[in-house]
Amino acid sequence: MASPPQNPSQKGSEPLHGIGRWLEENQVAVERWLRDYASQDLKNRVQNALKPQQAKPAKNSNISSEIFHLWLAASPSSNNDHQLQNVRPGRDYGSLEESELFMELIRDVANELDIDVLCYKILKNVSILTHADRGSLFLARKTAGENYLLAKLFDVRHDTSFEEAIKLSRSEDLRIPFGVGIAGKVAQTKKLINIKDAYKDPRFNNEIDLRTGYRTNLILCMPICNYEGDVIGVAQIINKINNSEEFTAKDVRLFQRYLTFCGIGIQNAQLFEVSVLEYKRNQILLNLARSIFEEQNNLECLVTKIMKEAQDLLKCESCAVYLLDLDCCEANHLERILERPSSNQAQRPGPLNRAESGTVTAEDMRENGLRKPTLFTTIFELREGGTQTLVSRPSSFDLAISTLAQIAGYAASTGQILNIGDVRAWLKEKHNEGDAENARTILCMPILNGERTLIGVAQLINKEKNAPFTECDVSLFEAFAIFCGLGIHNTQMYENACKLMAKQKVALECLSYHATASNDATEKLLKEPIPSANIYNLYSFTFIDFELSDDDTCKATIRMFLECNLVQQFHIPYEVLCRWVLSVKKNYRPVKYHNWRHALNVAQTMFAMFKTGKMERSVRILRYRAFLTRFSYRFMSDLEILGLIVACLCHDLDHRGTNNAFQMKTDSPLAVLYSTSTMEHHHFDQCVMILNTDSNNIFQALSPDDYRRVMRLVETAILSTDLAMYFKKKNRFLELIDNGEFDWQSDDKKDLLSGMMMTACDVSAIAKPWDVQHRVAKLVADEFFDQGDLEKMQLKEQPIAQMDRERKDELPQMQVSFIDVICLPLYRVMSETFPWMQPLYEGTMENRQHWQDLAEKVEMGLTWIDHDTIDKPVEAITDPEETKDIELTVQTLHTVTVAPPLELKKRQKHKFCCIL
C-alpha cells in the first residue's frame, strides 16, 4: 500500500488531487479507519461536507445529529428487498436540536403498527444511539398463570437486515421464565441491569456464545413497560463498537428515555395486532357459518370444509372429527319413547372445562375409557396436505386399540377440553404404541349442538413448528367448535328430516291406497250408464236421497258434473272423475249425519241454485227496494261453478261427529294444528290430500293460474261453512243487498256471495218437505246427543241443551230459533235477489210452522218423541248391532249407508227435528 501524500494542508490544488487519488485507491482502508479510529469531530465534518451546498450549517453539531444521520443511513427503508410501512421521509437532521431529533425517533416508532417492524426499528435505533454491536427484544407472555419472555427479535446486529432478523427469530423459539437469567430478572424486578463483564456474572448463560463463537462482554438490559407500569417486554443490547469498555451513564439515559416511549408503541401495535387477528377470525367464522348453510345436504362435505378451515386457521398437520350416535338409528327409537324426560335432562353435559396435560394423566384417560367407553359411530380425518376426507365407521374393538380415539373419548365422557403440549412425555412408554406415535401436540374439544347436547369431538394434531396449542388457540377453537356443532347438528337434522319425509311418503302411499277408491270399484262405475238428471230429480230443491243406493249417489254426482259441462270444459278424464267421486265418498266417516249423503245433498242444492235458481246464467232480475230490474251480464264463471260443487262435496270430509268446540275442549291434535275453524281446515286438507293422490286430480288439465284460483275458491268456500264465519260476514252481505248491489264480480264480493251460498246449501235440509226434514233432524239429534254423552263421560261436563239427551223436549223450540236466526234471514234475501230460489224460503217457512206446533205441544206437557235409540245414551246401548254403529264412528276410511232401516221407518210415530 502506498503512503499518503505529505503536507495535505498546504495551499494549492495539486496536493489535494494527490490525496484524492490515494483515497480512491484505498477505499476499504479509508472506510475502516473512519468507522473504527476517526474522531467524532472528524466524522461530523465529513458528514457536513457531504451535505448539499444550499443546506444550512448545523446549529449544534452534537452527538444526536450524528446519530440520526447514521440512523437514516441504516434505516430499513433503504432495503430494496423489503419495503417497510410508516417510514418517515428523510430530513436534514443535522439542523435539529437534540430534543427535536429525539422526538423524530419517537414519531418514527409511534406511527408503526406492525409489531415485527416496530421491534426491528427499536433495536436498530437503540443500537445506533448507544453504539451497541447487537441486541435482542423479548415480549412478555402469560400461559396458565405462568409469566415468561418470548424472544421477538434475537441477536440482531447493527447491520442486520429486516429479513434476516425475522428469519432468525422464527428459527429460534427462546422462552425465558420471569426471574430466570438476566432478561428474566429484569422482567421480574422492573430494574435495569448494566454488566461490564458478562462471564463474571452468575446470571449470564454462555450457551449462545459457545454455539456461535461470539464473546459477550457488556450487557445493558432494561424493562419495557406500558402506561400502567406493567412489563410488556425487555430490551437487551450487547457490546459496543467504539471500543468503549462499558455502557456509559449517557447510554443508559438515552436507552431508558427511548424505551419509555417505545412501550406505548409496542402496546398500540399489540392492540392493533389483536384487532386484526380478531377481524380475521370473525371472517373465518363467518365463512364457516356460510359453509354450514351451503352444505346442509351432505354431512361429509360439511365436515371436510370445517376441518379444512380449522387446519388452516390453527396451523396444524391434521384434524379429525369423531361423531357420536345421536339416537337417530331405529334400534334406539323405542328406548327414547319409553325414556323419562327427566333422564334426558340429567345426561346433558355442563359447561366445558379446560384440562391441561399436566392435570390429567394418560392413566386417567385409559381408566375412563374402560369405565365409560365412548362409542363413536363415524370418524372423519383430514391429514396433512389432504384434500379428501377419510371416513371410517369403527367397531368397538377399533376404538379400544386407538390411542387417539381414547383421547377423544375422554373429552367426550368428561366434557373437558384436553390440551396436551407434549404427547410423548404424557403417554410415556405407551407413545410408540398405536396411532399416536407421530403425534407431538394434541388439542381435543367436545362438540355441542344448540341444545348443549354432546354430538362429537374435534381433535387437532401437531401445531406447526412443534409449538403447543396456546390459550388463544383454545379460545378460537372453542368458538370454532360452536359453529361446527351447529353445522353438524343442522345437517344431521336435515338428513333425518329427509328420512322422515321418505317415511311420510311411504305412509301416504299406504294411506292413499286405503283412501283411494279401488280399481275394481272405479272400473265398475266407469262402465255403468249415468241416468239423466230428471230421474234423480237433481233440478229440484226437494231432492231426496233416501231411496238412492250408494252406487246411485255416485252416479248422481257425476251427472251434476256432466250437466254443468265441467268434464268437457276442463278436460277432466272420465276415469279420474269416477275415481275421485268414489274416493271422496270413501273418506267420509260413517257418522250419523255429517257423512257422504249430507255432502251429496249440499252439492245438489248448489247445483239446483245454478240451474233452477239461474245463478249460472247471464240474465239476472235483481230487486232494488220496491223495483225489479232486469240486468244482463256474466255472473258465475265455469271455473267458479266447478270450485263450488267440489267444495260442497268435500266440505265435511273426515268429519268425526263432533264440532269445533269439542275438539278445543279435548285438546285434540286437530285443535293443536288449527286454533280457528278447526274441522273446516281439516276438511280442506283432506280435500287436498285426495286431489294430490295419484289418478284423483280432476284439476290436472288446468293452467297454473286457474289451478291457484280454483283451489283458493275451494278453501274459502269450505271455511265459510263454519257458522262462526257466517255470523261475521252476514251483516256485510245484508248491507250490500239493502243498498241494491247487483255487481258481484269483484273478488271480495264474489267470495262473500259464495260463502253465503255455501251456508244456504249446508242448512238446506231445513227447506226439504216435512217428511224428509224430520228424518234428517233425527239423524242430527242422534249425532249431537252422542257428542253430549262423550262430554259427560270424558270431560265430566254438562253439555249444552241441543246436545243434552235429557233436554230433548226443548229441541222443537230451539229449532224454531235456529230457523229465525240463521235460515229465514238468509233465504229471504237470496229469494228476493234471485227469485228462482223462492222454494228454499217457502219450504223453510212451512217447516217453521211444523216446529212451532211441536213446541206448543211441549209447552202443554205433551211428548213428541218415541223411545228408540235417540233416548239412549252411548253407555246404555247394549245391542250388538247398535254398538257396531258406534264403533264405526271412530274408523276413518270405512263407509256405510245412512239411510234408515225399513223397520225403523215403520216404527216412527212422532215427528222430530233438531238444530242443523
PDB file of N, CA, C and O in Angstrom, residues 755-798:
ATOM      1  N   GLY A 755    -119.677 -17.556  -0.037  1.00  0.00           N
ATOM      2  CA  GLY A 755    -119.809 -18.018   1.343  1.00  0.00           C
ATOM      3  C   GLY A 755    -121.254 -18.112   1.783  1.00  0.00           C
ATOM      4  O   GLY A 755    -121.648 -19.075   2.459  1.00  0.00           O
ATOM      5  N   MET A 756    -122.066 -17.128   1.385  1.00  0.00           N
ATOM      6  CA  MET A 756    -123.490 -17.177   1.734  1.00  0.00           C
ATOM      7  C   MET A 756    -124.176 -18.348   1.030  1.00  0.00           C
ATOM      8  O   MET A 756    -125.052 -19.017   1.600  1.00  0.00           O
ATOM      9  N   MET A 757    -123.812 -18.601  -0.204  1.00  0.00           N
ATOM     10  CA  MET A 757    -124.383 -19.734  -0.935  1.00  0.00           C
ATOM     11  C   MET A 757    -124.010 -21.052  -0.271  1.00  0.00           C
ATOM     12  O   MET A 757    -124.829 -21.978  -0.192  1.00  0.00           O
ATOM     13  N   MET A 758    -122.755 -21.185   0.190  1.00  0.00           N
ATOM     14  CA  MET A 758    -122.334 -22.416   0.876  1.00  0.00           C
ATOM     15  C   MET A 758    -123.147 -22.642   2.148  1.00  0.00           C
ATOM     16  O   MET A 758    -123.580 -23.766   2.431  1.00  0.00           O
ATOM     17  N   THR A 759    -123.384 -21.585   2.920  1.00  0.00           N
ATOM     18  CA  THR A 759    -124.189 -21.731   4.141  1.00  0.00           C
ATOM     19  C   THR A 759    -125.618 -22.112   3.780  1.00  0.00           C
ATOM     20  O   THR A 759    -126.241 -22.972   4.435  1.00  0.00           O
ATOM     21  N   ALA A 760    -126.172 -21.468   2.742  1.00  0.00           N
ATOM     22  CA  ALA A 760    -127.541 -21.774   2.326  1.00  0.00           C
ATOM     23  C   ALA A 760    -127.667 -23.239   1.907  1.00  0.00           C
ATOM     24  O   ALA A 760    -128.682 -23.897   2.207  1.00  0.00           O
ATOM     25  N   CYS A 761    -126.630 -23.768   1.232  1.00  0.00           N
ATOM     26  CA  CYS A 761    -126.669 -25.179   0.832  1.00  0.00           C
ATOM     27  C   CYS A 761    -126.450 -26.097   2.031  1.00  0.00           C
ATOM     28  O   CYS A 761    -127.062 -27.180   2.116  1.00  0.00           O
ATOM     29  N   ASP A 762    -125.590 -25.699   2.953  1.00  0.00           N
ATOM     30  CA  ASP A 762    -125.243 -26.544   4.094  1.00  0.00           C
ATOM     31  C   ASP A 762    -126.454 -26.793   4.994  1.00  0.00           C
ATOM     32  O   ASP A 762    -126.601 -27.876   5.572  1.00  0.00           O
ATOM     33  N   VAL A 763    -127.326 -25.802   5.148  1.00  0.00           N
ATOM     34  CA  VAL A 763    -128.507 -25.944   6.026  1.00  0.00           C
ATOM     35  C   VAL A 763    -129.772 -26.169   5.215  1.00  0.00           C
ATOM     36  O   VAL A 763    -130.880 -26.022   5.731  1.00  0.00           O
ATOM     37  N   SER A 764    -129.626 -26.554   3.949  1.00  0.00           N
ATOM     38  CA  SER A 764    -130.803 -26.647   3.070  1.00  0.00           C
ATOM     39  C   SER A 764    -131.760 -27.754   3.463  1.00  0.00           C
ATOM     40  O   SER A 764    -132.899 -27.773   2.987  1.00  0.00           O
ATOM     41  N   ALA A 765    -131.353 -28.698   4.316  1.00  0.00           N
ATOM     42  CA  ALA A 765    -132.279 -29.734   4.776  1.00  0.00           C
ATOM     43  C   ALA A 765    -133.467 -29.131   5.501  1.00  0.00           C
ATOM     44  O   ALA A 765    -134.531 -29.748   5.568  1.00  0.00           O
ATOM     45  N   ILE A 766    -133.313 -27.901   6.018  1.00  0.00           N
ATOM     46  CA  ILE A 766    -134.410 -27.251   6.732  1.00  0.00           C
ATOM     47  C   ILE A 766    -135.544 -26.866   5.800  1.00  0.00           C
ATOM     48  O   ILE A 766    -136.674 -26.606   6.235  1.00  0.00           O
ATOM     49  N   ALA A 767    -135.265 -26.828   4.466  1.00  0.00           N
ATOM     50  CA  ALA A 767    -136.282 -26.433   3.488  1.00  0.00           C
ATOM     51  C   ALA A 767    -136.876 -27.628   2.755  1.00  0.00           C
ATOM     52  O   ALA A 767    -137.706 -27.452   1.865  1.00  0.00           O
ATOM     53  N   LYS A 768    -136.464 -28.844   3.092  1.00  0.00           N
ATOM     54  CA  LYS A 768    -136.979 -30.037   2.433  1.00  0.00           C
ATOM     55  C   LYS A 768    -138.429 -30.282   2.865  1.00  0.00           C
ATOM     56  O   LYS A 768    -138.887 -29.749   3.895  1.00  0.00           O
ATOM     57  N   PRO A 769    -139.153 -31.119   2.132  1.00  0.00           N
ATOM     58  CA  PRO A 769    -140.515 -31.499   2.582  1.00  0.00           C
ATOM     59  C   PRO A 769    -140.488 -32.040   4.000  1.00  0.00           C
ATOM     60  O   PRO A 769    -139.508 -32.642   4.436  1.00  0.00           O
ATOM     61  N   TRP A 770    -141.554 -31.844   4.722  1.00  0.00           N
ATOM     62  CA  TRP A 770    -141.575 -32.136   6.158  1.00  0.00           C
ATOM     63  C   TRP A 770    -141.220 -33.582   6.475  1.00  0.00           C
ATOM     64  O   TRP A 770    -140.512 -33.854   7.441  1.00  0.00           O
ATOM     65  N   ASP A 771    -141.668 -34.558   5.684  1.00  0.00           N
ATOM     66  CA  ASP A 771    -141.340 -35.947   5.998  1.00  0.00           C
ATOM     67  C   ASP A 771    -139.840 -36.223   5.857  1.00  0.00           C
ATOM     68  O   ASP A 771    -139.280 -37.082   6.544  1.00  0.00           O
ATOM     69  N   VAL A 772    -139.194 -35.473   4.949  1.00  0.00           N
ATOM     70  CA  VAL A 772    -137.743 -35.600   4.823  1.00  0.00           C
ATOM     71  C   VAL A 772    -137.040 -34.829   5.937  1.00  0.00           C
ATOM     72  O   VAL A 772    -136.077 -35.309   6.546  1.00  0.00           O
ATOM     73  N   GLN A 773    -137.558 -33.665   6.238  1.00  0.00           N
ATOM     74  CA  GLN A 773    -136.919 -32.797   7.233  1.00  0.00           C
ATOM     75  C   GLN A 773    -136.862 -33.438   8.604  1.00  0.00           C
ATOM     76  O   GLN A 773    -135.829 -33.417   9.265  1.00  0.00           O
ATOM     77  N   HIS A 774    -137.966 -34.116   9.039  1.00  0.00           N
ATOM     78  CA  HIS A 774    -137.915 -34.685  10.397  1.00  0.00           C
ATOM     79  C   HIS A 774    -137.021 -35.910  10.456  1.00  0.00           C
ATOM     80  O   HIS A 774    -136.425 -36.212  11.492  1.00  0.00           O
ATOM     81  N   ARG A 775    -136.876 -36.644   9.332  1.00  0.00           N
ATOM     82  CA  ARG A 775    -135.954 -37.783   9.336  1.00  0.00           C
ATOM     83  C   ARG A 775    -134.493 -37.297   9.421  1.00  0.00           C
ATOM     84  O   ARG A 775    -133.669 -37.869  10.139  1.00  0.00           O
ATOM     85  N   VAL A 776    -134.195 -36.248   8.673  1.00  0.00           N
ATOM     86  CA  VAL A 776    -132.842 -35.686   8.751  1.00  0.00           C
ATOM     87  C   VAL A 776    -132.572 -35.122  10.142  1.00  0.00           C
ATOM     88  O   VAL A 776    -131.485 -35.283  10.705  1.00  0.00           O
ATOM     89  N   ALA A 777    -133.610 -34.466  10.708  1.00  0.00           N
ATOM     90  CA  ALA A 777    -133.442 -33.880  12.036  1.00  0.00           C
ATOM     91  C   ALA A 777    -133.150 -34.947  13.082  1.00  0.00           C
ATOM     92  O   ALA A 777    -132.384 -34.723  14.027  1.00  0.00           O
ATOM     93  N   LYS A 778    -133.762 -36.122  12.909  1.00  0.00           N
ATOM     94  CA  LYS A 778    -133.485 -37.206  13.867  1.00  0.00           C
ATOM     95  C   LYS A 778    -132.024 -37.645  13.787  1.00  0.00           C
ATOM     96  O   LYS A 778    -131.384 -37.930  14.799  1.00  0.00           O
ATOM     97  N   LEU A 779    -131.452 -37.688  12.561  1.00  0.00           N
ATOM     98  CA  LEU A 779    -130.028 -38.026  12.403  1.00  0.00           C
ATOM     99  C   LEU A 779    -129.136 -36.981  13.078  1.00  0.00           C
ATOM    100  O   LEU A 779    -128.148 -37.315  13.734  1.00  0.00           O
ATOM    101  N   VAL A 780    -129.505 -35.712  12.910  1.00  0.00           N
ATOM    102  CA  VAL A 780    -128.729 -34.648  13.549  1.00  0.00           C
ATOM    103  C   VAL A 780    -128.789 -34.794  15.063  1.00  0.00           C
ATOM    104  O   VAL A 780    -127.778 -34.672  15.765  1.00  0.00           O
ATOM    105  N   ALA A 781    -130.009 -35.054  15.590  1.00  0.00           N
ATOM    106  CA  ALA A 781    -130.158 -35.188  17.042  1.00  0.00           C
ATOM    107  C   ALA A 781    -129.348 -36.357  17.571  1.00  0.00           C
ATOM    108  O   ALA A 781    -128.690 -36.253  18.615  1.00  0.00           O
ATOM    109  N   ASP A 782    -129.372 -37.474  16.855  1.00  0.00           N
ATOM    110  CA  ASP A 782    -128.577 -38.633  17.292  1.00  0.00           C
ATOM    111  C   ASP A 782    -127.094 -38.276  17.397  1.00  0.00           C
ATOM    112  O   ASP A 782    -126.405 -38.646  18.353  1.00  0.00           O
ATOM    113  N   GLU A 783    -126.586 -37.569  16.394  1.00  0.00           N
ATOM    114  CA  GLU A 783    -125.164 -37.213  16.396  1.00  0.00           C
ATOM    115  C   GLU A 783    -124.845 -36.226  17.511  1.00  0.00           C
ATOM    116  O   GLU A 783    -123.824 -36.357  18.204  1.00  0.00           O
ATOM    117  N   PHE A 784    -125.699 -35.241  17.715  1.00  0.00           N
ATOM    118  CA  PHE A 784    -125.462 -34.256  18.774  1.00  0.00           C
ATOM    119  C   PHE A 784    -125.528 -34.900  20.150  1.00  0.00           C
ATOM    120  O   PHE A 784    -124.713 -34.606  21.025  1.00  0.00           O
ATOM    121  N   PHE A 785    -126.508 -35.791  20.327  1.00  0.00           N
ATOM    122  CA  PHE A 785    -126.633 -36.431  21.640  1.00  0.00           C
ATOM    123  C   PHE A 785    -125.438 -37.332  21.935  1.00  0.00           C
ATOM    124  O   PHE A 785    -125.003 -37.448  23.086  1.00  0.00           O
ATOM    125  N   ASP A 786    -124.906 -37.984  20.894  1.00  0.00           N
ATOM    126  CA  ASP A 786    -123.702 -38.793  21.103  1.00  0.00           C
ATOM    127  C   ASP A 786    -122.533 -37.916  21.582  1.00  0.00           C
ATOM    128  O   ASP A 786    -121.772 -38.313  22.474  1.00  0.00           O
ATOM    129  N   GLN A 787    -122.400 -36.726  21.018  1.00  0.00           N
ATOM    130  CA  GLN A 787    -121.339 -35.824  21.489  1.00  0.00           C
ATOM    131  C   GLN A 787    -121.605 -35.398  22.929  1.00  0.00           C
ATOM    132  O   GLN A 787    -120.671 -35.326  23.742  1.00  0.00           O
ATOM    133  N   GLY A 788    -122.869 -35.128  23.238  1.00  0.00           N
ATOM    134  CA  GLY A 788    -123.194 -34.769  24.617  1.00  0.00           C
ATOM    135  C   GLY A 788    -122.847 -35.872  25.590  1.00  0.00           C
ATOM    136  O   GLY A 788    -122.342 -35.612  26.694  1.00  0.00           O
ATOM    137  N   ASP A 789    -123.098 -37.125  25.205  1.00  0.00           N
ATOM    138  CA  ASP A 789    -122.727 -38.254  26.065  1.00  0.00           C
ATOM    139  C   ASP A 789    -121.217 -38.327  26.271  1.00  0.00           C
ATOM    140  O   ASP A 789    -120.738 -38.620  27.377  1.00  0.00           O
ATOM    141  N   LEU A 790    -120.451 -38.060  25.202  1.00  0.00           N
ATOM    142  CA  LEU A 790    -118.993 -38.068  25.331  1.00  0.00           C
ATOM    143  C   LEU A 790    -118.522 -36.958  26.266  1.00  0.00           C
ATOM    144  O   LEU A 790    -117.574 -37.153  27.045  1.00  0.00           O
ATOM    145  N   GLU A 791    -119.139 -35.811  26.194  1.00  0.00           N
ATOM    146  CA  GLU A 791    -118.759 -34.709  27.087  1.00  0.00           C
ATOM    147  C   GLU A 791    -119.032 -35.072  28.545  1.00  0.00           C
ATOM    148  O   GLU A 791    -118.254 -34.712  29.437  1.00  0.00           O
ATOM    149  N   LYS A 792    -120.119 -35.768  28.784  1.00  0.00           N
ATOM    150  CA  LYS A 792    -120.421 -36.185  30.158  1.00  0.00           C
ATOM    151  C   LYS A 792    -119.403 -37.211  30.656  1.00  0.00           C
ATOM    152  O   LYS A 792    -118.932 -37.135  31.799  1.00  0.00           O
ATOM    153  N   MET A 793    -119.037 -38.173  29.793  1.00  0.00           N
ATOM    154  CA  MET A 793    -118.144 -39.255  30.220  1.00  0.00           C
ATOM    155  C   MET A 793    -116.679 -38.816  30.262  1.00  0.00           C
ATOM    156  O   MET A 793    -115.978 -39.082  31.235  1.00  0.00           O
ATOM    157  N   GLN A 794    -116.220 -38.132  29.217  1.00  0.00           N
ATOM    158  CA  GLN A 794    -114.794 -37.799  29.120  1.00  0.00           C
ATOM    159  C   GLN A 794    -114.453 -36.505  29.833  1.00  0.00           C
ATOM    160  O   GLN A 794    -113.432 -36.430  30.524  1.00  0.00           O
ATOM    161  N   LEU A 795    -115.286 -35.505  29.662  1.00  0.00           N
ATOM    162  CA  LEU A 795    -114.954 -34.187  30.204  1.00  0.00           C
ATOM    163  C   LEU A 795    -115.647 -33.909  31.527  1.00  0.00           C
ATOM    164  O   LEU A 795    -115.329 -32.904  32.180  1.00  0.00           O
ATOM    165  N   LYS A 796    -116.583 -34.778  31.889  1.00  0.00           N
ATOM    166  CA  LYS A 796    -117.344 -34.577  33.140  1.00  0.00           C
ATOM    167  C   LYS A 796    -118.027 -33.207  33.133  1.00  0.00           C
ATOM    168  O   LYS A 796    -118.084 -32.528  34.154  1.00  0.00           O
ATOM    169  N   GLU A 797    -118.547 -32.836  31.955  1.00  0.00           N
ATOM    170  CA  GLU A 797    -119.223 -31.550  31.813  1.00  0.00           C
ATOM    171  C   GLU A 797    -120.671 -31.765  31.414  1.00  0.00           C
ATOM    172  O   GLU A 797    -121.017 -32.762  30.781  1.00  0.00           O
ATOM    173  N   GLN A 798    -121.510 -30.809  31.761  1.00  0.00           N
ATOM    174  CA  GLN A 798    -122.894 -30.842  31.326  1.00  0.00           C
ATOM    175  C   GLN A 798    -122.975 -30.210  29.939  1.00  0.00           C
ATOM    176  O   GLN A 798    -122.608 -29.053  29.755  1.00  0.00           O
TER     177      GLN A 798
END
